[in-house]
Amino acid sequence: MDLTTLGISLLVLLISYMLIRSTWDRMHRKQNLPPGPTPLPVIGNLMQIKRGELVKSLMQMAEKYGSVYTLYFGSRPVVVLSGYQTIKEALIDQADNFSGRGQLPTVDRVFQGDGVVLSNGERWKQLRRFTLMTLRNFGMGKRSIEERIQEEAHFLVEELRSQKQSPINPTNILVQAIANVICSVVFGNRFDYEDKSFLELLNMFTETFQKMSSAWGQMHDMIPEIMNHVPGPHQKVDKLLHNLLDFVTERVKMNEETLDPSSPRDYIDCFLIKMKQESKNGVSFFDMKSLVLSVLNLFFAGTETVSTTLRHGLLILVKYPEIQAKLHAEIDRVIGQNRTPNIEDRGKMPYTDAVIHEIQRFSDVIPMNVPHSVIKDTTFRGFTIPKGTDVLPLLCSVLWDPEQFETPNKFNPGHFLDANGCFKKNDAFIPFSIGKRICAGEGLARMELFLFLTNILQNFSVTSQRKFTDTEMNPKMTGFANVPVSYEVSFVPR
Ligand code: HEM
């Protein structure tokens, strides 16, 4: 190497060092943010995240930097929280400060901070209050949500019976059944499993999820400044979301044409009535855009989550036939074969309740939670988190925490049973998160899990020729959700 080359190399090294140093200072030190790995300009900590292993990388960093640390997605700082105590101190003890919704760049261009899941401030408060009331049956007319789930569970059982015990991958049928519950709640009707427009709708959802969860989608969420300009499959998400919005807008028009304000049939009717009431106020958050986006939010929030949990559940029942046998016995004792399960049965079925809790704990379907943000400058454990900073409270760090659960890596209904076989609560059971942003569909989701599982097991034994290893049982991270391995099972009538 001659002297000129050496000089240039040293100069490049020096400039790089100064760039890193100045970015680090600008991004981190002067702000008293929690410490974390040193970010690089433009890409932040992207290099420290192993491809396809986002959650694992985040957990490994927690071991190194502690339960509160700062990570950079591009130039954007994100404070990562792990462990029950830390997450509780943030989301419960400082609930208001941590109640903001953080960024989700793959979808933010379309949602623009509207709709119940992604909004903030007064808009979010009002949309959330309205959604909670409606999902609790207030103002939803004569048919309760429980009845709507029971109706769908009946169709699901008949569909499974029609398979005549041949091995099937249950993914599609579960998605159809669970999506139909949301359809019944928001549109007032379910769809036939063969209905073309329903299948089209579900295909659009599936494709949107796939694009969002792909490596491209994840990179988009981490470094949107760059990925917004890079061609790739993630760019199709906007188009898909607009198609979905068109579908929902059509349905809203149909509701408008047939609306009877004295007899609302579904979420859309209730929203339209609220829009009319609020139109007298100067400022209202209940407008057509919020309605359409909130409906889409409910589909996104309520379909994959429940159907994926059930998919994990069926795999677990096949892996542990002795647990399945105990569930059969409890169902036979409390419900029998001559009537449909109802939600009051749950209180009399501690073993079933414990198994469902353990399925949710073990399957850990939303391991990183949905991003939060702080709504004002916040002092937390001696650090200062500036207003608007994104926060990731890692639910996986609590659900699989060895200090909270005796055998965190092993499926064990005993985590939720006391010595007398009664149901035992555990505060670290937080698959729906905690605090002011806690899942608005928790009640609906828990009802669905209980009624679908008991209906299936009242009618069938779930079996498979294949033996699943312990490693195969572990949830696999795809994008933001943990999914089970792909599998086939038979539904054998009892
Ligand atoms: C097993 C099923 C489900 C799981 C594990 C789950 C989990 C979650 C989680 C982790 C969040 C984010 C909480 C946070 O930001 O701290 C959330 C938010 C939300 N979920 Fe669920 N969810 C499920 C089912 C449902 C269902 C069936 C619905 C209703 C249709 C629903 C509606 C919502 C809504 C509206 C939000 C946004 C709440 C807000 O931002 O205020 N979820 N859910």
Coordinates of C-alpha atoms and ligand atoms in Angstrom, one line a residue:
M1 CA 0.0 0.0 0.0
D2 CA 1.5 3.4 -1.0
L3 CA 1.4 6.4 1.2
T4 CA -1.5 8.1 -0.8
T5 CA -3.7 5.0 -0.4
L6 CA -2.9 4.7 3.3
G7 CA -3.7 8.4 3.7
I8 CA -7.0 8.1 2.0
S9 CA -7.9 4.9 4.0
L10 CA -7.1 6.7 7.2
L11 CA -9.1 9.7 6.2
V12 CA -12.2 7.5 5.3
L13 CA -11.8 5.7 8.7
L14 CA -11.6 9.0 10.5
I15 CA -14.6 10.5 8.8
S16 CA -16.6 7.2 9.4
Y17 CA -15.6 7.3 13.1
M18 CA -16.6 11.0 13.4
L19 CA -20.0 10.3 11.6
I20 CA -20.7 7.4 13.9
R21 CA -19.7 9.4 17.0
S22 CA -21.7 12.4 16.1
T23 CA -24.8 10.3 15.2
W24 CA -24.4 8.4 18.5
D25 CA -24.1 11.7 20.4
R26 CA -27.1 13.2 18.6
M27 CA -29.2 10.1 18.9
H28 CA -28.3 9.0 22.4
R29 CA -26.0 10.5 24.9
K30 CA -27.4 14.0 25.1
Q31 CA -30.9 12.7 25.5
N32 CA -30.4 10.5 28.7
L33 CA -32.1 7.7 26.9
P34 CA -31.5 4.2 28.3
P35 CA -28.2 2.7 27.0
G36 CA -28.1 0.2 24.2
P37 CA -26.0 -1.0 21.3
T38 CA -24.2 1.7 19.3
P39 CA -26.2 2.6 16.2
L40 CA -24.7 3.3 12.8
P41 CA -25.8 6.3 10.8
V42 CA -28.9 5.8 8.6
I43 CA -29.4 2.1 9.4
G44 CA -29.3 2.4 13.2
N45 CA -28.9 -1.1 14.9
L46 CA -30.0 -3.1 11.8
M47 CA -26.7 -5.0 11.8
Q48 CA -27.3 -6.3 15.3
I49 CA -30.6 -7.9 14.4
K50 CA -30.3 -11.4 13.0
R51 CA -32.4 -12.0 9.9
G52 CA -35.7 -13.7 10.7
E53 CA -34.8 -13.6 14.4
L54 CA -36.0 -10.2 15.6
V55 CA -37.5 -11.4 18.9
K56 CA -34.5 -13.6 19.7
S57 CA -32.1 -10.7 19.0
L58 CA -34.2 -8.3 21.2
M59 CA -34.1 -10.8 24.0
Q60 CA -30.4 -11.4 23.7
M61 CA -29.8 -7.6 23.9
A62 CA -32.0 -7.5 27.0
E63 CA -29.5 -10.0 28.6
K64 CA -26.6 -7.6 27.7
Y65 CA -28.1 -4.2 28.3
G66 CA -30.8 -4.9 30.9
S67 CA -34.6 -4.7 31.0
V68 CA -34.7 -1.2 29.6
Y69 CA -32.6 -0.3 26.6
T70 CA -32.6 1.8 23.5
L71 CA -32.4 0.4 20.0
Y72 CA -32.4 2.4 16.8
F73 CA -34.6 1.5 13.8
G74 CA -32.8 3.7 11.3
S75 CA -32.5 7.1 13.0
R76 CA -35.6 6.4 15.2
P77 CA -34.9 5.4 18.8
V78 CA -37.2 2.7 20.3
V79 CA -37.1 1.9 24.0
V80 CA -37.4 -1.9 24.6
L81 CA -38.9 -3.1 27.9
S82 CA -38.7 -6.6 29.2
G83 CA -39.7 -8.6 32.2
Y84 CA -43.0 -8.4 34.2
Q85 CA -41.9 -5.8 36.7
T86 CA -40.5 -3.4 34.1
I87 CA -43.5 -3.7 31.8
K88 CA -45.9 -3.3 34.7
E89 CA -44.0 -0.2 36.0
A90 CA -44.4 1.4 32.6
L91 CA -47.9 0.3 31.3
I92 CA -49.7 0.2 34.7
D93 CA -47.8 2.5 37.1
Q94 CA -47.3 5.2 34.4
A95 CA -50.3 4.1 32.3
D96 CA -51.1 7.5 30.9
N97 CA -47.6 8.4 29.8
F98 CA -47.1 5.1 28.0
S99 CA -50.6 5.0 26.3
G100 CA -49.5 6.3 22.9
R101 CA -49.5 4.2 19.8
G102 CA -46.1 3.9 18.2
Q103 CA -45.2 3.8 14.5
L104 CA -46.0 0.9 12.1
P105 CA -44.6 2.3 8.9
T106 CA -45.8 -0.6 6.6
V107 CA -49.4 0.5 7.3
D108 CA -49.1 4.1 8.5
R109 CA -49.3 5.6 5.0
V110 CA -52.8 4.3 4.7
F111 CA -54.2 4.5 8.2
Q112 CA -52.6 8.0 8.9
G113 CA -53.2 7.7 12.6
D114 CA -56.9 6.9 12.3
G115 CA -58.9 3.9 13.4
V116 CA -59.1 2.5 16.9
V117 CA -55.8 0.5 17.0
L118 CA -53.5 3.1 15.4
S119 CA -55.0 6.5 16.6
N120 CA -53.8 8.6 19.5
G121 CA -55.1 11.4 21.8
E122 CA -58.8 12.3 22.1
R123 CA -59.7 10.5 18.8
W124 CA -58.3 7.2 20.2
K125 CA -60.1 7.6 23.6
Q126 CA -63.4 8.1 21.9
L127 CA -63.0 5.4 19.3
R128 CA -61.8 2.9 22.0
R129 CA -64.7 3.7 24.4
F130 CA -67.2 3.2 21.6
T131 CA -65.6 0.0 20.4
L132 CA -65.4 -1.5 23.9
M133 CA -69.1 -0.7 24.5
T134 CA -70.2 -2.1 21.2
L135 CA -68.1 -5.3 21.7
R136 CA -69.8 -5.7 25.1
N137 CA -73.1 -6.0 23.3
F138 CA -74.3 -2.5 24.2
G139 CA -76.5 -1.2 21.5
M140 CA -76.0 -4.2 19.2
G141 CA -79.6 -5.3 18.9
K142 CA -81.1 -8.6 19.8
R143 CA -78.4 -11.1 18.9
S144 CA -75.7 -11.3 21.6
I145 CA -72.0 -11.8 20.6
E146 CA -72.1 -15.2 22.3
E147 CA -74.9 -16.3 20.0
R148 CA -73.0 -15.2 17.0
I149 CA -70.0 -17.3 18.1
Q150 CA -72.1 -20.3 18.8
E151 CA -73.7 -20.1 15.4
E152 CA -70.2 -20.0 13.7
A153 CA -68.9 -22.9 15.9
H154 CA -71.8 -25.0 14.7
F155 CA -70.9 -24.3 11.0
L156 CA -67.3 -25.0 11.8
V157 CA -68.1 -28.4 13.4
E158 CA -70.3 -29.3 10.4
E159 CA -67.5 -28.4 8.0
L160 CA -65.0 -30.5 10.0
R161 CA -67.4 -33.4 10.0
S162 CA -67.7 -33.2 6.2
Q163 CA -64.0 -33.9 5.9
K164 CA -64.8 -37.5 6.9
Q165 CA -61.7 -37.9 9.1
S166 CA -59.2 -37.3 6.3
P167 CA -56.1 -35.4 7.5
I168 CA -56.4 -31.6 6.8
N169 CA -54.3 -28.5 7.4
P170 CA -56.8 -26.6 9.6
T171 CA -55.4 -23.1 8.8
N172 CA -57.9 -21.9 6.2
I173 CA -61.0 -23.3 7.9
L174 CA -60.1 -21.7 11.2
V175 CA -59.3 -18.3 9.6
Q176 CA -62.7 -18.5 7.8
A177 CA -64.6 -19.3 11.0
I178 CA -62.9 -16.6 13.0
A179 CA -63.2 -14.0 10.3
N180 CA -66.9 -14.9 10.1
V181 CA -67.3 -13.9 13.8
I182 CA -65.9 -10.5 13.0
C183 CA -68.1 -10.3 9.9
S184 CA -71.1 -11.1 12.0
V185 CA -70.2 -8.4 14.6
V186 CA -69.3 -5.7 12.1
F187 CA -71.4 -6.5 9.0
G188 CA -74.3 -8.3 10.8
N189 CA -73.9 -11.5 8.7
R190 CA -71.6 -14.4 8.3
F191 CA -70.6 -15.8 4.9
D192 CA -70.8 -19.2 3.5
Y193 CA -67.4 -20.9 3.5
E194 CA -67.6 -21.2 -0.3
D195 CA -68.8 -17.6 -0.9
K196 CA -66.6 -16.0 -3.6
S197 CA -66.6 -12.4 -2.2
F198 CA -65.7 -13.8 1.3
L199 CA -62.8 -15.9 -0.1
E200 CA -61.6 -12.9 -2.0
L201 CA -61.7 -10.8 1.1
L202 CA -59.7 -13.4 3.1
N203 CA -57.2 -13.8 0.3
M204 CA -56.5 -10.0 0.4
F205 CA -56.0 -10.2 4.2
T206 CA -53.7 -13.2 3.9
E207 CA -51.6 -11.5 1.2
T208 CA -51.4 -8.3 3.2
F209 CA -50.2 -10.2 6.3
Q210 CA -47.7 -12.1 4.2
K211 CA -46.3 -8.9 2.7
M212 CA -46.2 -7.2 6.1
S213 CA -44.4 -10.1 7.7
S214 CA -41.9 -10.8 4.9
A215 CA -38.3 -9.7 5.4
W216 CA -39.1 -6.7 3.1
G217 CA -42.1 -5.7 5.3
Q218 CA -39.9 -5.9 8.5
M219 CA -37.1 -3.9 6.9
H220 CA -39.8 -1.4 5.9
D221 CA -40.9 -1.1 9.6
M222 CA -37.3 -0.7 10.7
I223 CA -35.9 1.7 8.1
P224 CA -38.9 3.3 6.4
E225 CA -36.8 6.3 5.2
I226 CA -34.9 4.0 2.9
M227 CA -37.5 1.3 2.2
N228 CA -40.2 3.8 1.1
H229 CA -38.0 4.3 -2.0
V230 CA -36.9 0.7 -2.6
P231 CA -39.1 -1.4 -4.9
G232 CA -40.2 -4.7 -3.5
P233 CA -43.2 -6.7 -2.3
H234 CA -43.7 -4.4 0.7
Q235 CA -44.8 -1.7 -1.8
K236 CA -47.9 -3.7 -2.6
V237 CA -49.3 -3.3 1.0
D238 CA -50.8 0.1 0.3
K239 CA -52.7 -1.2 -2.8
L240 CA -54.0 -4.2 -0.9
L241 CA -55.2 -2.1 2.0
H242 CA -57.0 0.3 -0.4
N243 CA -58.7 -2.7 -2.0
L244 CA -59.8 -3.8 1.5
L245 CA -61.0 -0.3 2.3
D246 CA -63.1 -0.3 -0.9
F247 CA -64.7 -3.6 0.2
V248 CA -65.6 -2.2 3.7
T249 CA -66.8 1.1 2.1
E250 CA -69.2 -0.9 0.0
R251 CA -70.6 -2.7 3.0
V252 CA -71.0 0.6 4.9
K253 CA -73.1 1.9 2.0
M254 CA -75.3 -1.2 2.1
N255 CA -75.8 -0.6 5.9
E256 CA -76.6 3.1 5.3
E257 CA -79.3 2.2 2.8
T258 CA -81.0 -0.2 5.1
L259 CA -80.3 1.4 8.5
D260 CA -83.1 1.5 11.1
P261 CA -81.8 3.7 13.9
S262 CA -84.2 2.1 16.4
S263 CA -82.8 -1.4 15.7
P264 CA -79.0 -1.5 15.0
R265 CA -77.8 -4.8 13.7
D266 CA -74.0 -4.5 14.0
Y267 CA -70.9 -2.4 14.7
I268 CA -71.4 -0.4 11.5
D269 CA -75.0 0.5 12.3
C270 CA -74.0 1.6 15.8
F271 CA -71.2 3.7 14.3
L272 CA -73.5 5.3 11.8
I273 CA -76.0 6.2 14.6
K274 CA -73.2 7.7 16.6
M275 CA -72.0 9.7 13.6
K276 CA -75.5 11.2 13.3
Q277 CA -75.7 12.0 17.0
E278 CA -72.2 13.6 17.0
S279 CA -72.8 15.6 13.8
K280 CA -74.5 18.2 16.0
N281 CA -71.2 18.8 17.9
G282 CA -68.7 21.1 16.4
V283 CA -65.8 18.6 16.4
S284 CA -66.5 14.9 16.0
F285 CA -64.1 11.9 15.6
F286 CA -66.9 9.8 14.3
D287 CA -66.7 10.2 10.6
M288 CA -66.7 7.9 7.5
K289 CA -62.9 7.6 7.5
S290 CA -62.7 6.6 11.2
L291 CA -65.5 4.1 10.6
V292 CA -64.0 2.3 7.6
L293 CA -60.5 2.3 9.2
S294 CA -61.8 1.1 12.6
V295 CA -63.6 -1.8 10.8
L296 CA -60.4 -2.8 9.0
N297 CA -58.6 -2.5 12.3
L298 CA -61.0 -5.0 13.9
F299 CA -60.4 -7.5 11.1
F300 CA -56.6 -7.2 11.4
A301 CA -56.7 -7.3 15.2
G302 CA -59.2 -10.1 15.6
T303 CA -58.7 -12.6 12.8
E304 CA -55.1 -13.9 12.7
T305 CA -54.7 -13.6 16.5
V306 CA -57.5 -15.9 17.5
S307 CA -57.2 -18.3 14.5
T308 CA -53.4 -18.7 15.1
T309 CA -54.0 -19.4 18.8
L310 CA -56.5 -22.1 17.9
R311 CA -54.1 -23.6 15.4
H312 CA -51.4 -23.7 18.2
G313 CA -54.1 -25.2 20.5
L314 CA -55.0 -28.1 18.1
L315 CA -51.3 -29.0 17.6
I316 CA -50.8 -29.1 21.4
L317 CA -53.9 -31.4 21.9
V318 CA -52.4 -33.8 19.3
K319 CA -49.0 -33.7 21.0
Y320 CA -50.5 -34.4 24.4
P321 CA -53.4 -36.9 24.1
E322 CA -53.6 -37.2 27.9
I323 CA -54.5 -33.5 28.1
Q324 CA -57.0 -33.9 25.4
A325 CA -58.6 -36.9 27.3
K326 CA -58.9 -34.8 30.4
L327 CA -60.6 -32.0 28.4
H328 CA -63.0 -34.6 26.9
A329 CA -63.8 -35.8 30.4
E330 CA -64.6 -32.3 31.7
I331 CA -66.7 -31.5 28.7
D332 CA -68.7 -34.7 29.1
R333 CA -69.2 -34.0 32.8
V334 CA -70.2 -30.4 32.6
I335 CA -71.8 -30.0 29.2
G336 CA -72.5 -33.5 27.9
Q337 CA -73.4 -34.3 24.3
N338 CA -76.9 -32.9 24.1
R339 CA -76.5 -29.2 24.2
T340 CA -74.2 -26.4 22.8
P341 CA -71.5 -25.1 25.1
N342 CA -72.2 -21.7 26.5
I343 CA -70.0 -19.2 28.2
E344 CA -71.4 -19.8 31.7
D345 CA -69.9 -23.3 31.5
R346 CA -66.4 -21.8 31.7
G347 CA -66.7 -21.1 35.4
K348 CA -67.4 -24.8 36.0
M349 CA -64.5 -26.0 33.9
P350 CA -61.2 -25.1 35.6
Y351 CA -59.1 -27.6 33.7
T352 CA -60.4 -26.4 30.3
D353 CA -59.9 -22.8 31.4
A354 CA -56.3 -23.6 32.5
V355 CA -55.5 -25.3 29.3
I356 CA -56.7 -22.4 27.2
H357 CA -54.7 -20.0 29.3
E358 CA -51.6 -22.2 28.9
I359 CA -52.2 -22.4 25.1
Q360 CA -52.2 -18.6 25.0
R361 CA -49.1 -18.3 27.3
F362 CA -47.1 -20.9 25.4
S363 CA -48.1 -19.8 21.9
D364 CA -47.2 -16.2 22.7
V365 CA -48.8 -15.0 19.4
I366 CA -47.9 -11.3 19.6
P367 CA -44.4 -11.6 21.2
M368 CA -43.3 -8.0 20.7
N369 CA -46.7 -6.4 21.4
V370 CA -47.9 -3.6 19.2
P371 CA -45.6 -0.6 19.4
H372 CA -46.5 2.0 22.1
S373 CA -45.1 5.5 22.4
V374 CA -44.9 8.0 25.3
I375 CA -47.3 10.9 25.1
K376 CA -45.1 13.3 27.1
D377 CA -41.5 13.5 28.3
T378 CA -41.3 10.6 30.7
T379 CA -38.9 9.8 33.5
F380 CA -38.5 6.1 33.8
R381 CA -35.9 4.3 36.0
G382 CA -33.7 7.4 36.0
F383 CA -33.8 7.9 32.2
T384 CA -35.7 10.4 30.2
I385 CA -37.8 9.2 27.3
P386 CA -38.8 12.2 25.1
K387 CA -42.4 12.6 24.1
G388 CA -43.2 10.7 21.0
T389 CA -40.5 8.0 21.4
D390 CA -41.6 4.5 20.5
V391 CA -41.7 1.8 23.2
L392 CA -41.8 -1.9 22.7
P393 CA -43.0 -3.8 25.8
L394 CA -41.9 -7.4 25.0
L395 CA -44.8 -9.7 26.0
C396 CA -42.7 -12.8 25.3
S397 CA -40.3 -11.8 28.0
V398 CA -43.2 -12.0 30.5
L399 CA -45.1 -15.0 29.1
W400 CA -41.9 -17.1 29.1
D401 CA -40.3 -15.6 32.2
P402 CA -38.8 -18.4 34.5
E403 CA -39.5 -16.2 37.5
Q404 CA -43.2 -16.1 36.8
F405 CA -43.8 -19.7 35.4
E406 CA -42.3 -22.9 36.8
T407 CA -41.6 -24.5 33.4
P408 CA -41.7 -21.7 30.9
N409 CA -40.4 -23.7 28.0
K410 CA -42.8 -26.6 28.5
F411 CA -46.6 -26.7 28.0
N412 CA -48.0 -27.1 31.5
P413 CA -51.6 -26.4 32.4
G414 CA -50.4 -26.6 36.1
H415 CA -49.3 -23.0 35.6
F416 CA -52.9 -22.1 36.0
L417 CA -54.2 -24.7 38.5
D418 CA -53.8 -24.8 42.3
A419 CA -53.3 -28.0 44.4
N420 CA -57.1 -28.6 44.5
G421 CA -57.5 -28.4 40.7
C422 CA -59.1 -25.0 40.9
F423 CA -58.3 -22.3 38.3
K424 CA -55.3 -20.1 39.6
K425 CA -54.8 -16.6 38.2
N426 CA -51.3 -15.4 37.3
D427 CA -50.6 -11.7 36.9
A428 CA -47.9 -12.5 34.3
F429 CA -50.5 -13.9 32.0
I430 CA -50.5 -10.9 29.6
P431 CA -51.0 -12.1 26.0
F432 CA -53.5 -9.2 25.6
S433 CA -50.9 -6.8 27.1
I434 CA -51.8 -4.6 30.0
G435 CA -52.6 -0.9 30.7
K436 CA -54.6 1.6 28.8
R437 CA -54.0 0.0 25.4
I438 CA -54.9 -3.5 26.5
C439 CA -56.6 -5.5 23.7
A440 CA -60.1 -4.1 23.2
G441 CA -61.3 -7.5 22.0
E442 CA -60.0 -9.5 25.0
G443 CA -63.5 -10.6 26.1
L444 CA -64.6 -11.5 22.6
A445 CA -61.3 -13.4 22.0
R446 CA -61.6 -15.4 25.2
M447 CA -65.2 -16.3 24.5
E448 CA -64.2 -17.5 21.0
L449 CA -61.3 -19.6 22.2
F450 CA -63.5 -21.3 24.8
L451 CA -66.6 -21.8 22.6
F452 CA -64.7 -23.0 19.5
L453 CA -62.4 -25.4 21.5
T454 CA -65.2 -26.9 23.5
N455 CA -67.4 -27.3 20.4
I456 CA -64.6 -29.0 18.6
L457 CA -63.8 -31.4 21.5
Q458 CA -67.4 -32.1 22.3
N459 CA -67.7 -33.5 18.8
F460 CA -64.3 -34.8 17.9
S461 CA -61.0 -36.4 18.9
V462 CA -58.2 -34.6 17.2
T463 CA -55.5 -37.0 16.0
S464 CA -52.5 -37.2 13.7
Q465 CA -50.2 -40.0 12.4
R466 CA -47.2 -37.8 12.8
K467 CA -45.3 -37.5 16.1
F468 CA -44.3 -33.9 16.8
T469 CA -41.0 -33.3 18.5
D470 CA -40.5 -30.8 21.4
T471 CA -38.6 -28.4 19.0
E472 CA -41.5 -28.6 16.5
M473 CA -43.9 -27.4 19.2
N474 CA -42.0 -24.2 19.8
P475 CA -43.7 -21.2 18.2
K476 CA -42.0 -19.9 15.0
M477 CA -41.7 -16.2 14.6
T478 CA -43.0 -14.8 11.3
G479 CA -43.1 -11.0 11.1
F480 CA -44.9 -9.9 14.2
A481 CA -46.7 -13.1 15.0
N482 CA -45.7 -16.5 16.4
V483 CA -47.2 -19.3 14.3
P484 CA -47.0 -23.1 14.7
V485 CA -45.4 -25.5 12.3
S486 CA -47.5 -26.4 9.3
Y487 CA -49.4 -29.7 10.1
E488 CA -52.3 -31.9 9.3
V489 CA -54.8 -33.4 11.7
S490 CA -57.9 -35.6 11.5
F491 CA -61.2 -34.8 13.2
V492 CA -62.5 -38.2 14.4
P493 CA -66.2 -38.0 15.5
R494 CA -66.7 -39.2 19.1
Ligands
HEM1 C1 -56.0 -14.3 21.0 C2 -56.5 -13.3 20.5 C3 -55.9 -11.9 20.6 C4 -54.7 -11.5 21.1 C5 -53.6 -12.4 21.7 C6 -54.7 -10.0 21.1 C7 -53.6 -9.3 21.5 C8 -53.6 -7.9 21.4 C9 -52.4 -7.1 21.7 C10 -51.1 -7.6 22.3 C11 -52.8 -5.8 21.5 C12 -51.9 -4.6 21.7 C13 -52.0 -4.1 23.1 C14 -51.1 -2.9 23.4 O1 -50.9 -2.1 22.5 O2 -50.6 -2.8 24.5 C15 -54.1 -5.8 21.0 C16 -54.8 -4.6 20.7 C17 -56.1 -4.6 20.2 N1 -56.9 -5.7 19.9 FE1 -56.4 -7.6 20.3 N2 -55.8 -9.6 20.5 C18 -56.6 -10.7 20.3 C19 -57.9 -10.7 19.7 C20 -58.6 -9.5 19.4 C21 -60.0 -9.5 18.9 C22 -60.9 -10.7 18.7 C23 -60.3 -8.2 18.7 C24 -61.6 -7.7 18.2 C25 -62.1 -7.7 17.1 C26 -59.2 -7.4 19.1 C27 -59.1 -6.0 19.0 C28 -58.1 -5.3 19.4 C29 -58.1 -3.8 19.3 C30 -59.2 -2.9 18.8 C31 -56.8 -3.4 19.8 C32 -56.3 -2.0 19.9 C33 -56.5 -1.4 21.3 C34 -56.0 0.0 21.4 O3 -55.1 0.4 20.7 O4 -56.6 0.7 22.3 N3 -58.2 -8.2 19.5 N4 -54.6 -7.1 20.9

